[in-house]
Coordinates of C-alpha atoms and ligand atoms in Angstrom, one line a residue:
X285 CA 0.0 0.0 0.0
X286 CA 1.3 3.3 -0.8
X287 CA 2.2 5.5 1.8
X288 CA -0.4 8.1 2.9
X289 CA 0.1 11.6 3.8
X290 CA 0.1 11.9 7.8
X291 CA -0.5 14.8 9.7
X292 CA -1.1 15.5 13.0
X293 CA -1.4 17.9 15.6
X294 CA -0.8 18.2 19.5
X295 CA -2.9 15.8 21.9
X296 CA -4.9 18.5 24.1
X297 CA -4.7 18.1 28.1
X298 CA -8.2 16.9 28.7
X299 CA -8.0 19.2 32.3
X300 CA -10.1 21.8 30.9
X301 CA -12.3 23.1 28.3
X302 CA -11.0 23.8 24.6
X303 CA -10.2 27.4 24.0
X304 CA -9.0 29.5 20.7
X305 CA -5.6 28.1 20.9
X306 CA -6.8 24.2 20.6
X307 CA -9.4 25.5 18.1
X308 CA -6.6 27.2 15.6
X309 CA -4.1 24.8 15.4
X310 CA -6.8 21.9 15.0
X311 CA -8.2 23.7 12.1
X312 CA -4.6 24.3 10.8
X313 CA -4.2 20.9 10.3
X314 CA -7.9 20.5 8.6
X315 CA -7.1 22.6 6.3
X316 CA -3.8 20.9 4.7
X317 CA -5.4 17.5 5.2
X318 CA -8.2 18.4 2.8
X319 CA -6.0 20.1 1.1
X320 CA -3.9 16.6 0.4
X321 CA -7.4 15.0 0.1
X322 CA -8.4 18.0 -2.6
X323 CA -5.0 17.0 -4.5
X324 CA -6.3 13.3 -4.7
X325 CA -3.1 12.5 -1.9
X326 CA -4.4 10.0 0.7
X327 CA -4.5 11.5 4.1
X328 CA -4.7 10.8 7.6
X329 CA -5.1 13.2 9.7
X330 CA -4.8 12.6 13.8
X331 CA -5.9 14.4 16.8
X332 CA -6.5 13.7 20.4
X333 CA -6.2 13.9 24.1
X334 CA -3.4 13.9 26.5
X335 CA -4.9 12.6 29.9
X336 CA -2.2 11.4 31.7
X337 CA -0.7 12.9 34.3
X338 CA -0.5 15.7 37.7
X339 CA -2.7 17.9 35.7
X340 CA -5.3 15.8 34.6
X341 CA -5.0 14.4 38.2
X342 CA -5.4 17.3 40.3
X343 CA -8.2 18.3 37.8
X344 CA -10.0 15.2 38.6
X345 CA -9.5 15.4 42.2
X346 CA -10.7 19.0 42.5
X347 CA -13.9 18.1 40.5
X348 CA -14.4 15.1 43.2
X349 CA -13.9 12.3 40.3
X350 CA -12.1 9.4 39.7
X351 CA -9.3 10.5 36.7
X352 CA -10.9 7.8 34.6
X353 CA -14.4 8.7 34.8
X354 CA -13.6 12.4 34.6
X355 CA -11.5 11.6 31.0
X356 CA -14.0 10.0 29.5
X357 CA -16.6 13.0 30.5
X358 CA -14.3 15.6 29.0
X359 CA -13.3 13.3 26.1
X360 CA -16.9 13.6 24.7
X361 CA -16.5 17.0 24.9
X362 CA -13.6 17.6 22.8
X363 CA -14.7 15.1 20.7
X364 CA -17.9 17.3 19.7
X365 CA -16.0 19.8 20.0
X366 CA -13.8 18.4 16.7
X367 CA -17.2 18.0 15.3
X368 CA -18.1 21.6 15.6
X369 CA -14.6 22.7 14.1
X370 CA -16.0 20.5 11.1
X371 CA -12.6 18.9 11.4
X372 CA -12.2 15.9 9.3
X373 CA -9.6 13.8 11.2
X374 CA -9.6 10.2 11.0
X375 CA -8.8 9.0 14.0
X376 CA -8.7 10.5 17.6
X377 CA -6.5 9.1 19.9
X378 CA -6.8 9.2 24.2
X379 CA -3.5 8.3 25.8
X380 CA -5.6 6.0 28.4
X381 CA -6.5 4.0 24.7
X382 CA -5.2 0.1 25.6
X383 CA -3.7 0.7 21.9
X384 CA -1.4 3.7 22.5
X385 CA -0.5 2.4 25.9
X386 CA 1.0 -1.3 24.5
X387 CA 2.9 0.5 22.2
X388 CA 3.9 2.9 25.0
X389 CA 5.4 0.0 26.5
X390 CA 6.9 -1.5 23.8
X391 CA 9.2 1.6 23.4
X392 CA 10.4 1.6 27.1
X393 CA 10.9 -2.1 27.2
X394 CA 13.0 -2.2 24.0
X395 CA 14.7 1.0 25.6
X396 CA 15.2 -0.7 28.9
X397 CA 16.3 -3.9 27.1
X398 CA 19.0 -1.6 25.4
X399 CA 20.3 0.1 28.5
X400 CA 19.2 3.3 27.3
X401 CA 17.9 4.0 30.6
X402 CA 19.1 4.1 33.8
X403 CA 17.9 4.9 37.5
X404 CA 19.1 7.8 39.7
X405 CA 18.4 9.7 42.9
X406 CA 17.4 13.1 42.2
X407 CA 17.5 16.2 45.0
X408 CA 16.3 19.1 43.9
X409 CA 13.1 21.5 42.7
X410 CA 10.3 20.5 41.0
X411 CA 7.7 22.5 39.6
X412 CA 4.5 20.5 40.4
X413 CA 2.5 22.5 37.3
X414 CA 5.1 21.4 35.0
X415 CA 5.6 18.1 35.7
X416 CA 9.1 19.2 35.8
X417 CA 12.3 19.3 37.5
X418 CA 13.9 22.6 37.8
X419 CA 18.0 23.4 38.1
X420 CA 19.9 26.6 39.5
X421 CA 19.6 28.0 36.5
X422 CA 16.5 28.3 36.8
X423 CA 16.6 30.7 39.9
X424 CA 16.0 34.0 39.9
X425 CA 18.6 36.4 41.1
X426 CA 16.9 36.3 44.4
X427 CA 16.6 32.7 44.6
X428 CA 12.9 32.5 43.4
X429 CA 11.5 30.8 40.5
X430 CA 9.6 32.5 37.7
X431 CA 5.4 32.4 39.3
X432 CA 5.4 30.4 35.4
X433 CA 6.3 27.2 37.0
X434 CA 3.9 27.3 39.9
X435 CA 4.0 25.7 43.0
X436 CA 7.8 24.8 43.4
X437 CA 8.9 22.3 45.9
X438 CA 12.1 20.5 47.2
X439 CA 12.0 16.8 46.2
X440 CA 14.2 13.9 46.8
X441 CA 13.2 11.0 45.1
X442 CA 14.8 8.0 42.7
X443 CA 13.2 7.9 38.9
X444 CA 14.5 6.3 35.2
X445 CA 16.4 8.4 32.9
X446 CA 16.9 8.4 29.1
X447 CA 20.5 8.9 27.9
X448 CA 20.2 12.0 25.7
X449 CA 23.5 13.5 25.0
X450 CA 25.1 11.0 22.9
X451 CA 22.4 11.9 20.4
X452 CA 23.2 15.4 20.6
X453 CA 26.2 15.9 17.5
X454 CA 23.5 13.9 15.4
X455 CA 20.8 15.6 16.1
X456 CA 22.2 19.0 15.4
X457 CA 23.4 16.9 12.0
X458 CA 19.8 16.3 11.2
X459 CA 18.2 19.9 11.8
X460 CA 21.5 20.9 9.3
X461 CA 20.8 18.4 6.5
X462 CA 17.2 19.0 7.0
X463 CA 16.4 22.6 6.8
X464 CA 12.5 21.9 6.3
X465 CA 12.7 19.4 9.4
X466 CA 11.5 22.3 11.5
X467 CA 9.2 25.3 10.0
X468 CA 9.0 27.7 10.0
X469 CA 12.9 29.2 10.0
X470 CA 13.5 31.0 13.1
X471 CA 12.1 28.0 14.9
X472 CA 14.9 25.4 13.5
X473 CA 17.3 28.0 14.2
X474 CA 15.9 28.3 18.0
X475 CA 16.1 24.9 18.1
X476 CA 19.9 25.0 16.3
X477 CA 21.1 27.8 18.9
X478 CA 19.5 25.6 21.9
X479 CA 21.3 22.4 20.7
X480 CA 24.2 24.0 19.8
X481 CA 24.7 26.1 23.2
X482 CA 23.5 23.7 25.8
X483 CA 24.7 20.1 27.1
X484 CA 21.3 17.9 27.0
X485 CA 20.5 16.7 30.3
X486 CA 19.3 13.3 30.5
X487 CA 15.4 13.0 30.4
X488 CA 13.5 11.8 33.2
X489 CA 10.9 9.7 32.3
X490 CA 9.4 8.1 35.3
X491 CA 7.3 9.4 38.0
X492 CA 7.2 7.0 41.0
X493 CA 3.6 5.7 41.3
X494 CA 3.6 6.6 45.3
X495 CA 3.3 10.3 44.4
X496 CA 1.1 10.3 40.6
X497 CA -0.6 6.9 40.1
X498 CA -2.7 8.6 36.9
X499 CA 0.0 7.2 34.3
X500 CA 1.0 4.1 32.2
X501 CA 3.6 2.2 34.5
X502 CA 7.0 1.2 33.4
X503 CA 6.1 -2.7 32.0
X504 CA 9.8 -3.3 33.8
X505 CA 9.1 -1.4 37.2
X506 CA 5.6 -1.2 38.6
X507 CA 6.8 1.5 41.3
X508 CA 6.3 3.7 38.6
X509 CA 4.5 5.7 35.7
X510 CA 5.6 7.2 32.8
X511 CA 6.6 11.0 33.0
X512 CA 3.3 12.5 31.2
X513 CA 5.6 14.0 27.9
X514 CA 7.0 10.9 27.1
X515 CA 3.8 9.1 27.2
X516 CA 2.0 12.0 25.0
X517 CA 4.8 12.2 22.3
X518 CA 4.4 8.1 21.3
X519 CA 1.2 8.9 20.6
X520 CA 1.8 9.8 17.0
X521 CA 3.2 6.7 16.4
X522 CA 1.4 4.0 18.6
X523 CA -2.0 4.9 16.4
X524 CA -0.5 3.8 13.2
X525 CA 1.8 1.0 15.3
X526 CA -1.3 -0.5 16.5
X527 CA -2.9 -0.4 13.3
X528 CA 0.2 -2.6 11.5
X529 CA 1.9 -0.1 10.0
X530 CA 4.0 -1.2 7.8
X531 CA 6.4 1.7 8.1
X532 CA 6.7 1.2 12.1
X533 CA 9.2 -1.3 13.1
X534 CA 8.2 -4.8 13.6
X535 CA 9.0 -4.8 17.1
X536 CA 7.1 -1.7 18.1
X537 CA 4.3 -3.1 16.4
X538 CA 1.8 -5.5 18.8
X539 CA 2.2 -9.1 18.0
X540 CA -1.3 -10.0 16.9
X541 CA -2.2 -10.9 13.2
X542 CA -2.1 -7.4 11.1
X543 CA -5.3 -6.6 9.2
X544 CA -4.8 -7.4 5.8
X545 CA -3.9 -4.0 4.2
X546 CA -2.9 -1.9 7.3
X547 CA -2.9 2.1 6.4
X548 CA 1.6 3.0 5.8
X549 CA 1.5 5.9 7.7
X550 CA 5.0 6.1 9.4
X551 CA 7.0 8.6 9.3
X552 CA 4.5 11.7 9.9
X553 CA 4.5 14.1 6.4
X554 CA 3.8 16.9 10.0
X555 CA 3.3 17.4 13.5
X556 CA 1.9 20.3 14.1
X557 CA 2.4 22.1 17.1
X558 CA 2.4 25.3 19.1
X559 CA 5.5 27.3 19.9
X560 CA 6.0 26.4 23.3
X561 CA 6.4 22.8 22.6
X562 CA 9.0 22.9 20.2
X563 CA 11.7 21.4 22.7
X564 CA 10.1 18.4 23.1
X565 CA 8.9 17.8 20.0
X566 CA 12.4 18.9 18.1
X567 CA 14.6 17.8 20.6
X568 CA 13.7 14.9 22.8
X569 CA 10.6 13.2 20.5
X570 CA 13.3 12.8 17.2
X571 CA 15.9 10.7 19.8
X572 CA 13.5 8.8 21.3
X573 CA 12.4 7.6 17.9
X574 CA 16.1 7.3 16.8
X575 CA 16.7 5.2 20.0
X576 CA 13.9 2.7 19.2
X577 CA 14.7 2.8 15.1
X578 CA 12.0 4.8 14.1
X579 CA 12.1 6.7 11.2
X580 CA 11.8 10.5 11.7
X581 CA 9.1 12.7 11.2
X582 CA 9.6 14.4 8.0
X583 CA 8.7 18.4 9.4
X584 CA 7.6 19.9 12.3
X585 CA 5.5 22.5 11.8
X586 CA 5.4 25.5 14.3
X587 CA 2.7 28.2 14.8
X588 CA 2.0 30.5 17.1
X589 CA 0.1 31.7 20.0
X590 CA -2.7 33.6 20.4
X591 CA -3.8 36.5 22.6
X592 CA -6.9 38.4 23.0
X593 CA -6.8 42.3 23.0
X594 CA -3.2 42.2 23.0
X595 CA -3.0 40.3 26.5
X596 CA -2.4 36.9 27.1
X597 CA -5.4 34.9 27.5
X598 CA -6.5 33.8 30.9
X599 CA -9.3 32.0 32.3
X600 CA -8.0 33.6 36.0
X601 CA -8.2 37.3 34.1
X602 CA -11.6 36.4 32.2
X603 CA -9.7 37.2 29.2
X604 CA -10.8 34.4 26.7
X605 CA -12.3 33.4 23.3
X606 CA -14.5 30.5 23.9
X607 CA -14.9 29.0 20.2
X608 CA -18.6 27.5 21.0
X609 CA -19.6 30.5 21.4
X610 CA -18.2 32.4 18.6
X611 CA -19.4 29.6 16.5
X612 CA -23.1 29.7 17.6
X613 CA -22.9 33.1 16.7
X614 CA -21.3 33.5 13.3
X615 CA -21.1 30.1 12.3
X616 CA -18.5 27.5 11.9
X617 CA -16.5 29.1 9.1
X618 CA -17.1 32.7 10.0
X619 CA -15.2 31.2 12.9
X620 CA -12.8 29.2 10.6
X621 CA -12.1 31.9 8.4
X622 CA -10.8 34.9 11.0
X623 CA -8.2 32.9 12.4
X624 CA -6.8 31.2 9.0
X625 CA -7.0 34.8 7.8
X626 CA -6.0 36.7 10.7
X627 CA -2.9 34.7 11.6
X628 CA -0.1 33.0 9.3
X629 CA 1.3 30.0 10.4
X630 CA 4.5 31.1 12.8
X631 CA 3.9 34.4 14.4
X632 CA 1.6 35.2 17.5
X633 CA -1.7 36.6 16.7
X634 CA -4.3 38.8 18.1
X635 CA -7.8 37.8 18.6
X636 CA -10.4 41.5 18.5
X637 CA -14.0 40.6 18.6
X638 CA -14.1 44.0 16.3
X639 CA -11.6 42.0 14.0
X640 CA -14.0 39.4 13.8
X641 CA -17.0 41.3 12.9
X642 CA -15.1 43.7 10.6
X643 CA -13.8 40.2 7.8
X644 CA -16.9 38.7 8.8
X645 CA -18.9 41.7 7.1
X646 CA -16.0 43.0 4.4
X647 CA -14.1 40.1 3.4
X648 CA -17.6 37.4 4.3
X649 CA -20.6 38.8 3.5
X650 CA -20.0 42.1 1.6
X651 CA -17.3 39.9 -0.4
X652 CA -18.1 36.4 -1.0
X653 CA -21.8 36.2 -0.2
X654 CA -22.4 39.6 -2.0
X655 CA -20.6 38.0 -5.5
X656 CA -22.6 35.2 -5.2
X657 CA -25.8 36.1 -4.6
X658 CA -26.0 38.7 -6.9
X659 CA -24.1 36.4 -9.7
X660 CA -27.1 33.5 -9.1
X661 CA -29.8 35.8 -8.4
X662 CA -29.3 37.1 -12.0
X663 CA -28.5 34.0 -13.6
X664 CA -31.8 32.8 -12.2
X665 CA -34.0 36.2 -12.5
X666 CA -32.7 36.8 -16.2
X667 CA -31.9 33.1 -17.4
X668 CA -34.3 31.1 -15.6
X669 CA -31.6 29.3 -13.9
X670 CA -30.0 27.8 -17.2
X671 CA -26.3 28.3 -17.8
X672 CA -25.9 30.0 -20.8
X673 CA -22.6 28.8 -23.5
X674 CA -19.1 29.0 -22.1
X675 CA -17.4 32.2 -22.1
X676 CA -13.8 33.0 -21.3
X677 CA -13.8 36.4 -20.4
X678 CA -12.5 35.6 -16.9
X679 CA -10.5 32.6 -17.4
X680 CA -7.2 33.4 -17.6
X681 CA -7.3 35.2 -14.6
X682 CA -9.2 32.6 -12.8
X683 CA -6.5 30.4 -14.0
X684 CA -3.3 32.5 -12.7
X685 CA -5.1 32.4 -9.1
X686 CA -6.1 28.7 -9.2
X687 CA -2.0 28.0 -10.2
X688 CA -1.7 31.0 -7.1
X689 CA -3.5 29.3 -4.5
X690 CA -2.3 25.5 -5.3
X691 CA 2.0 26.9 -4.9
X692 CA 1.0 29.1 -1.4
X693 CA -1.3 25.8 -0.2
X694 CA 2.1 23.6 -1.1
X695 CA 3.7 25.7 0.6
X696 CA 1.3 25.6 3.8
X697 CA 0.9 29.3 3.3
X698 CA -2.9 29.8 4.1
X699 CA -3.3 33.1 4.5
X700 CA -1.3 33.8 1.6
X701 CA -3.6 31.3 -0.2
X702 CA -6.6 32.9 1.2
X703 CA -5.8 36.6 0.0
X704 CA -5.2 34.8 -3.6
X705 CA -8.8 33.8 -2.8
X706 CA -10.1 36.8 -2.4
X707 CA -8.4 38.7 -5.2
X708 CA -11.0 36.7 -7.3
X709 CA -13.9 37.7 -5.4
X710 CA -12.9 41.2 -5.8
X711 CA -12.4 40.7 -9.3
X712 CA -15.4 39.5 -9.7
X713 CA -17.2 41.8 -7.6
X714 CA -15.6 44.4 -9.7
X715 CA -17.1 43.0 -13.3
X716 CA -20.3 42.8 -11.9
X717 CA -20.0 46.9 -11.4
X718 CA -18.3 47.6 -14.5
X719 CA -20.5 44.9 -16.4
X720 CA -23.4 46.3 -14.9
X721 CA -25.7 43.4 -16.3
X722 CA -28.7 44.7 -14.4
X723 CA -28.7 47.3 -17.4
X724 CA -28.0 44.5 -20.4
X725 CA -30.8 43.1 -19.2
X726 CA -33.1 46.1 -20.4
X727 CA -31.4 45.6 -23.6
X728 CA -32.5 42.8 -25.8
X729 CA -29.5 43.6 -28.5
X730 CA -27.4 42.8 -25.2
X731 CA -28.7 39.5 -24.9
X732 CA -25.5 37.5 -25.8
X733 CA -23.5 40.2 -23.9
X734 CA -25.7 39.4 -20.8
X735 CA -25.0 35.5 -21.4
X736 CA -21.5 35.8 -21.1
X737 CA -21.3 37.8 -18.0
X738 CA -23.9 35.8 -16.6
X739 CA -21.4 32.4 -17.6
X740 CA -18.5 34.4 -16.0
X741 CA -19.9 35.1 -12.8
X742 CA -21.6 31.5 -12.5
X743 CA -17.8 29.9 -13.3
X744 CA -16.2 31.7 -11.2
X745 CA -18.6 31.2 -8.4
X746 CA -17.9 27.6 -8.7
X747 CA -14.3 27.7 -8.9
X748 CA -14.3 29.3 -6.1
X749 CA -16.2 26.5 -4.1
X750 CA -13.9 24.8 -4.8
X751 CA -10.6 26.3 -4.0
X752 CA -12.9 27.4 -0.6
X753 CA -13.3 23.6 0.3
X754 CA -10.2 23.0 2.4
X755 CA -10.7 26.4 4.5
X756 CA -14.3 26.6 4.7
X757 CA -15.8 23.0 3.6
X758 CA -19.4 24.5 4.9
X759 CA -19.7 27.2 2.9
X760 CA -18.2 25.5 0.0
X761 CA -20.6 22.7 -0.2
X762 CA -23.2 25.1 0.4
X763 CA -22.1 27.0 -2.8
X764 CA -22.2 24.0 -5.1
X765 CA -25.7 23.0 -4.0
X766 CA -26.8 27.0 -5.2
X767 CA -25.3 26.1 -8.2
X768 CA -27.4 23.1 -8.2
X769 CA -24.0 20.7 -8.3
X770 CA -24.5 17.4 -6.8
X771 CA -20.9 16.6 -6.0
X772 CA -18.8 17.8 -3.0
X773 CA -16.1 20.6 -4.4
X774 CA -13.5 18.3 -2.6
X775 CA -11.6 18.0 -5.6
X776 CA -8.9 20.7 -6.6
X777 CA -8.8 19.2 -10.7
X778 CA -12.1 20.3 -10.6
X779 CA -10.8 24.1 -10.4
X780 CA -10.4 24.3 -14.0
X781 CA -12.3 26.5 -16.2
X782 CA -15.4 25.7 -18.1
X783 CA -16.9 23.0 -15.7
X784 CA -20.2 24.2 -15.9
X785 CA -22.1 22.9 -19.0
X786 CA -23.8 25.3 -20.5
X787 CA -28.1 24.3 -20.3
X788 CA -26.9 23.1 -16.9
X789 CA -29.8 24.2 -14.0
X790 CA -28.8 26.2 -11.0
X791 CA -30.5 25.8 -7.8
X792 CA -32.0 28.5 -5.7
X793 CA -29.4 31.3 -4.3
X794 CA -29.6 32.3 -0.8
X795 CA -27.7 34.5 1.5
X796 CA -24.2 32.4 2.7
X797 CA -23.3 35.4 5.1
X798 CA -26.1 36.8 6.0
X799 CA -25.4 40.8 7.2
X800 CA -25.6 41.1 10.9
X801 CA -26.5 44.3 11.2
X802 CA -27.7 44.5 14.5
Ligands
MSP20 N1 -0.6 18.0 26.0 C1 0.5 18.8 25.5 C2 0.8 18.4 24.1 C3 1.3 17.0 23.9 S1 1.7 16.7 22.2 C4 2.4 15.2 22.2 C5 0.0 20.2 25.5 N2 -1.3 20.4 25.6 S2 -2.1 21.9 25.6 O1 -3.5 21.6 25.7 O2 -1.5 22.7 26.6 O3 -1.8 22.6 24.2 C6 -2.1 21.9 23.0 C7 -1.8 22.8 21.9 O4 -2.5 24.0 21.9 C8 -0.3 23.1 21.8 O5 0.3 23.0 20.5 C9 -0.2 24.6 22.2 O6 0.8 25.3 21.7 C10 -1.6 25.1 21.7 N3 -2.0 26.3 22.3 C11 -2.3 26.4 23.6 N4 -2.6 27.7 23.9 C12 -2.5 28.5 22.7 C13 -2.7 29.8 22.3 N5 -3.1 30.7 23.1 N6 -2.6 30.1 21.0 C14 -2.3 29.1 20.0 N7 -2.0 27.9 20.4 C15 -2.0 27.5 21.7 O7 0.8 21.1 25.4

């Protein structure tokens, strides 16, 4: 079987509700997954939960429930929450899955078997909100720690380490040879300057089971679990190891008879993430699949965070987005649309409700749902619906932003692909106003002047379904049925001019933004 495209994107901690942040990057990934898909590229696109873990625990505790039953209460949360997103991700994985968890402990078995681990005492700080253990340097003059890490205590306790810095030269070798391993550029050469400036400390991966018990223990020491990143990180690879993969080694993969064409997922085509977990996923997730034989992934893909009003977001402060909301009022890809527009993959981004409403009315309604419903209202009041004979007036430029859109998507540039978007419906919008075909249609010698203006609009209407599909699959759907197409624009071939036959019916138009004028 040939080897799908695989993308995926962080594994949420289940110890909340999902905000903005979740929301973007999950739609991110939507978008180049259907992109692939649009392209005719099998894709697989994963997603999930990360509910291991002191968080999770605490968050449990706190609520009064058992960590299990709480998981699976949230879990059907975020799951409809995907659903809302109109996210079209094949799988969704839970860390507490039996499936990631055998895999899970196939990788620290085979490490353990290696001796790539070993057990130490430890005396020192730990940050009990991290999950982490803290050094000197990461006092404050004054001998504090940053209020960032929480709740710091002194600890003294004995846990497993992985053996990181004999990986160190190579991995610094990879990020070189690779300059797309990491994306976008200042975020390899973070990663570079990091590598290239610091010893790696070993990782600690265990957490004794007397102090956290809400983990996957050690299959080689029952006294404890599995520090919460390690245990997060496999999951891109135990979904597909579970499934057969062929592209996952044999002996990660569980010993039971594979299904008879497993999906070849392995290595990830991207993982996206968020900025501030590029460490673990540049750094400690590429040796840990060296150390077990794993292929790499092929890029890491970094974007970055958002804050509302120009402050960070904070449930303590009030400050939020909460995406439910914004979708029950403006609609799934009103919602969809501002944040692909608003914010480029890499840089931080600023959520204004004023944004929101300001695209939503220029670039949404006054844009795309004006061009539209004026083009079919016309086509409908003047030609009863019937598309009259093919007429190029528009194709060429149609053409240059079809060939526009396709190198920025290829690229992963959405916004850039988006503005290429919306230089057609301006276009358009404009050739309506200079066509004027409201007055050729007083005109009977206009007639054949009115037919191809009316083809123009019509074609270009449907084109832009479907370059739309990917970043607003709603809408774009929506679109073909007011043309009165029965297919799904899910295919980008389809983008090429003269698809509509002429005699072809539309169906009836109506508003796809409606004005909310309040
Ligand atoms: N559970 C870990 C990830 C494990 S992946 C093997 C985690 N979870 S998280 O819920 O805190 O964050 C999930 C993703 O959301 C991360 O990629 C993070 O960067 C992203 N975001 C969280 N807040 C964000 C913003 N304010 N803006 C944009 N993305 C942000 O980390």
């Amino acid at each position: 079987m040939n080897k799908l495209f695989y993308i995926t994107t962080a594994i949420d901690y289940v110890n909340g509700r999902p905000h903005l942040g979740h929301a973007y990057e999950k739609v991110v990934a939507d978008v180049i997954a259907r992109w692939r898909r649009s392209l005719g590229v099998e894709t697989y696109f994963l997603t999930g939960l990360d509910e291991h873990g002191q968080k999770v625990q605490q968050a449990a505790l706190a609520e009064g429930k058992a960590p299990g039953v709480y998981c699976d209460e949230l879990a059907a949360i975020w799951q409809a929450f995907a659903a809302k997103l109109d996210l079209s991700n094949d799988d969704f994985v839970r860390t507490t899955q039996p499936r990631h968890q055998q895999v899970l402990q196939a990788i620290l078995a085979r490490l353990h078997a290696e001796g790539r681990l070993y057990k130490e005492n430890y005396e020192g700080f730990y940050s009990t909100r991290e999950e982490t253990f803290l050094t000197e340097k990461d006092r404050r003059a004054d001998g504090s720690f940053d209020p960032a890490w929480g709740e710091v205590v002194r600890l003294q306790e004995q846990n497993y380490y992985f053996k990181l810095r004999d990986h160190q030269a190579w991995l610094i070798e990879h990020l070189e040879r690779n300059p797309s391993f990491v994306a976008p550029d200042y975020r390899r050469n973070e990663v570079l300057g990091f590598l290239k400036n610091n010893v790696l400390e070993d990782l600690c991966i265990s957490r004794p089971a007397a102090r956290l018990n809400w983990g996957v223990p050690l299959p080689f020491d029952s006294d404890y679990v599995t520090y919460v990143w390690f245990d997060a990180l496999t999951n891109y690879i135990s979904v597909p190891a579970a499934a057969g993969d062929p592209g996952v080694p044999e002996h990660l993969r569980p010993r039971r008879p594979a299904p008879e064409s497993p999906p070849h997922l392995w290595p990830a085509d991207i993982h996206l993430i968020g900025k501030d977990i590029l460490k673990f996923h540049a750094v400690y997730w590429p040796i840990m699949l060296k150390a077990v034989g794993a292929a790499l992934p092929r890029q890491i893909l970094v974007h970055g965070w958002w804050q509302k009003d120009g402050q960070r977001m904070s449930k303590s402060t009030g400050n939020t987005v909460d995406p439910l909301a914004v979708i029950e009022q403006w609609g799934v890809d009103a919602f969809r649309f501002y944040v692909l527009r608003e914010l480029d993959i890499g840089p931080d981004g600023n959520w204004t409700d004023a944004g929101l409403e300001g695209r939503y009315t220029a670039e949404l309604a006054n844009g795309l749902g004006n061009l539209v419903n004026r083009s079919l209202s016309m086509l409908k009041r003047y030609r009863n619906g019937a598309v009259p004979p093919v007429s190029n007036e528009l194709a060429s430029e149609a053409e240059k932003v079809v060939a526009q859109t396709r190198a920025c998507l290829d690229r992963n540039q959405l916004q850039a692909a988006l503005l290429s978007i919306w230089s057609l419906v301006t276009r358009a919008n404009q050739y309506v106003d200079h066509t004027a075909p409201f007055k050729l249609a007083k005109d009977p010698s206009q007639a054949r002047r009115l037919d191809e203006v009316l083809y123009n609009l019509a074609e270009v209407c449907r084109i832009l379904a479907v370059l739309l599909w990917p970043f607003l699959p709603g809408t774009a759907c929506k679109l073909y049925a007011q043309l009165g197409l029965s297919a799904v624009p899910d295919r980008f071939a389809a983008a090429a001019w003269a698809g509509l036959p002429p005699g072809h019916v539309i169906g009836s138009p109506a508003p796809l933004f409606p004005r909310k004028d309040a």
